[in-house]
Amino acid sequence: MEAAVLTPLPSTLAAMVRRLASHSSLSGAERAKLLDLPHRLVSLDRGKYIASDKDTSNPWAVLLTGFASSSQMTGEGSRQIVAVHLQGDLLNAQNCFVSASNLSLQALTKVHVAYIPASALLDVVSNHPAIAQALWRDALVQGAISREWISNLGRRDARARIAHLLCEIATRQKAAGLSAGSEYQWPMTQSEIADAVGLTTVHVNRILQGLRADKLIELDRGRMVIHDWFGLKSVGDFTGAYLPHCELVAA
Amino acid sequence: MEAAVLTPLPSTLAAMVRRLASHSSLSGAERAKLLDLPHRLVSLDRGKYIASDKDTSNPWAVLLTGFASSSQMTGEGSRQIVAVHLQGDLLNAQNCFVSASNLSLQALTKVHVAYIPASALLDVVSNHPAIAQALWRDALVQGAISREWISNLGRRDARARIAHLLCEIATRQKAAGLSAGSEYQWPMTQSEIADAVGLTTVHVNRILQGLRADKLIELDRGRMVIHDWFGLKSVGDFTGAYLPHCELVAA
DNA sequence: CGTAACTTTGATTAGTATCAAAAATGGTGG
DNA sequence: CCACCATTTTTGATACTAATCAAAGTTACG
């Protein structure tokens, strides 16, 4: 099932600790406890499932490098991507509590993932209130992002939705220290964008052409350049206020 | 700002404890600690703000009775309701960490709310890992509901969206023990439904007429009767799997 | 009993989906 | 290194869902 480990794996859970420490204060002992969590490191190619909604086992997955998506299928068979994840994201904490989830986690790029047994995590949480609090807070941050997606899908037109998604991914990459300038790694195909913003691939293509024609962005698979950050923010009605560390983003 | 207290207030935070205990195990001591949290009880009429995105203070709010909505405004001035809350819901845990939120909490019916100082809650959380874990889990459950809303807005047509919302509210009321039969309290106007499912009031009206004509529901302000639960579930592509205690719902 | 909020109706338009197919791209094995 | 294949992007034509605009009923409440 899993891709052979062909590239050197990141050796530690540092990305996860960095993420938690970015919004919560953790002592040295607590960080050490997190780094010591038993885990299994895995490298997966683009398209592979990190966790499927059909899985019965439920380890907790942390994204150490690369990009991933959470998606749900409707009864009619169409897919909705409900979240895009990047380095350091805690992917499926709900699996610690619920055996069956309706979420599928899929690698958008080549990824490195650490699987942590739910029992080990719950054990640490029970003994370290600060860690429990950090995980709580992380869930709240992810909740804020989800709510913004709801607004995006419910009350913005196609052009704004797409611009908003571009802004969000760019901002989160900056906050995670993955980009400095106006160039970003872009992990999604146009069809994946469509599944994320609730449009068809054809329409996404036309909107993107418009954004390019208006000199707001450059975009091909793997790479995005934002030429006019203010313009794109304005088209997408984007304010990073709901994201932690949004102030880190260059204006 | 606040409505005068004209009706007897619920005397305790029991609804909150019941909610947390419904998905997490809490000892007697932990329950007592939660019930002992300092708080201010307030009764608010429909339409009043429980918390505004302009608030600078940030107490934590718990909904003791009634219904409330979380909503966000887009830059163009349209409103998106991102969540509907009922008895026992923890309304804005994010306020414990972030002073400014882009969320407005508004009473959909007459409500009773308890405001708990963020500092008091954080204090309890720091000393009681099980409580921290329960709050974490609660945030994860709310996250699952948000993701389902994303799918609903992104990949379902108007009729399915509305049917799905009706099913969700009904199921959550049953899980909270607020309804036994096929009759439910219905807290929203058609314009509020529109803001929740990303449609216009006019279109919501027409879809509702269709659902009524198909003998699936009866619905006026304040009251909903589901005549054909299987039919409505099927129209709304609804499975309660993402909700805790969904099995409580009669088939 | 009057007024504001909510629901309903009708006519028209805008935005996005759908369907079909061609061009470009990227990876793979010979 | 090239030919081939699958995937992705792009184009065009048409259909349909839901928005918009306007106004008339209806309900609830003070």
mmCIF file with all atom_site columns, C-alpha atoms in Angstrom, chain A residues 1 11 15-16 19 36-37 40 48-49 51 63 70 75 78-79 99 102 117 140 144 180 185 189 202 204 227 237 246:
data_model
loop_
_atom_site.group_PDB
_atom_site.id
_atom_site.type_symbol
_atom_site.label_atom_id
_atom_site.label_alt_id
_atom_site.label_comp_id
_atom_site.label_asym_id
_atom_site.label_entity_id
_atom_site.label_seq_id
_atom_site.pdbx_PDB_ins_code
_atom_site.Cartn_x
_atom_site.Cartn_y
_atom_site.Cartn_z
_atom_site.occupancy
_atom_site.B_iso_or_equiv
_atom_site.pdbx_formal_charge
_atom_site.auth_seq_id
_atom_site.auth_comp_id
_atom_site.auth_asym_id
_atom_site.auth_atom_id
_atom_site.pdbx_PDB_model_num
ATOM 1  C CA . MET A 1 1   ? 0.000   0.000  0.000   1.00 0.00 ? 1   MET A CA 1
ATOM 2  C CA . SER A 1 11  ? 14.013  12.128 11.277  1.00 0.00 ? 11  SER A CA 1
ATOM 3  C CA . ALA A 1 15  ? 7.571   20.096 12.354  1.00 0.00 ? 15  ALA A CA 1
ATOM 4  C CA . MET A 1 16  ? 4.656   19.178 14.591  1.00 0.00 ? 16  MET A CA 1
ATOM 5  C CA . ARG A 1 19  ? 3.435   24.122 14.673  1.00 0.00 ? 19  ARG A CA 1
ATOM 6  C CA . ASP A 1 36  ? 9.469   11.228 22.002  1.00 0.00 ? 36  ASP A CA 1
ATOM 7  C CA . LEU A 1 37  ? 6.060   10.050 20.854  1.00 0.00 ? 37  LEU A CA 1
ATOM 8  C CA . ARG A 1 40  ? 6.112   5.413  12.122  1.00 0.00 ? 40  ARG A CA 1
ATOM 9  C CA . LYS A 1 48  ? -1.712  8.228  -2.334  1.00 0.00 ? 48  LYS A CA 1
ATOM 10 C CA . TYR A 1 49  ? -4.041  8.028  0.621   1.00 0.00 ? 49  TYR A CA 1
ATOM 11 C CA . ALA A 1 51  ? -5.878  7.823  5.522   1.00 0.00 ? 51  ALA A CA 1
ATOM 12 C CA . LEU A 1 63  ? 2.311   15.995 7.948   1.00 0.00 ? 63  LEU A CA 1
ATOM 13 C CA . SER A 1 70  ? -8.888  16.355 3.339   1.00 0.00 ? 70  SER A CA 1
ATOM 14 C CA . GLY A 1 75  ? -23.688 10.495 -2.151  1.00 0.00 ? 75  GLY A CA 1
ATOM 15 C CA . SER A 1 78  ? -18.696 14.301 -6.325  1.00 0.00 ? 78  SER A CA 1
ATOM 16 C CA . ARG A 1 79  ? -15.740 15.238 -4.222  1.00 0.00 ? 79  ARG A CA 1
ATOM 17 C CA . SER A 1 99  ? -12.918 5.002  14.732  1.00 0.00 ? 99  SER A CA 1
ATOM 18 C CA . ASN A 1 102 ? -15.942 10.360 6.636   1.00 0.00 ? 102 ASN A CA 1
ATOM 19 C CA . PRO A 1 117 ? -0.782  5.647  17.780  1.00 0.00 ? 117 PRO A CA 1
ATOM 20 C CA . LEU A 1 140 ? -9.828  25.844 17.136  1.00 0.00 ? 140 LEU A CA 1
ATOM 21 C CA . ALA A 1 144 ? -11.561 29.059 12.063  1.00 0.00 ? 144 ALA A CA 1
ATOM 22 C CA . ALA A 1 180 ? 9.769   34.503 1.845   1.00 0.00 ? 180 ALA A CA 1
ATOM 23 C CA . GLN A 1 185 ? 4.805   26.218 -3.986  1.00 0.00 ? 185 GLN A CA 1
ATOM 24 C CA . THR A 1 189 ? -4.208  20.915 -10.178 1.00 0.00 ? 189 THR A CA 1
ATOM 25 C CA . VAL A 1 202 ? -13.682 24.159 -16.831 1.00 0.00 ? 202 VAL A CA 1
ATOM 26 C CA . VAL A 1 204 ? -11.745 27.247 -12.737 1.00 0.00 ? 204 VAL A CA 1
ATOM 27 C CA . HIS A 1 227 ? 2.365   39.750 -8.813  1.00 0.00 ? 227 HIS A CA 1
ATOM 28 C CA . ASP A 1 237 ? -12.001 39.637 -0.159  1.00 0.00 ? 237 ASP A CA 1
ATOM 29 C CA . CYS A 1 246 ? -1.073  36.602 9.522   1.00 0.00 ? 246 CYS A CA 1
#
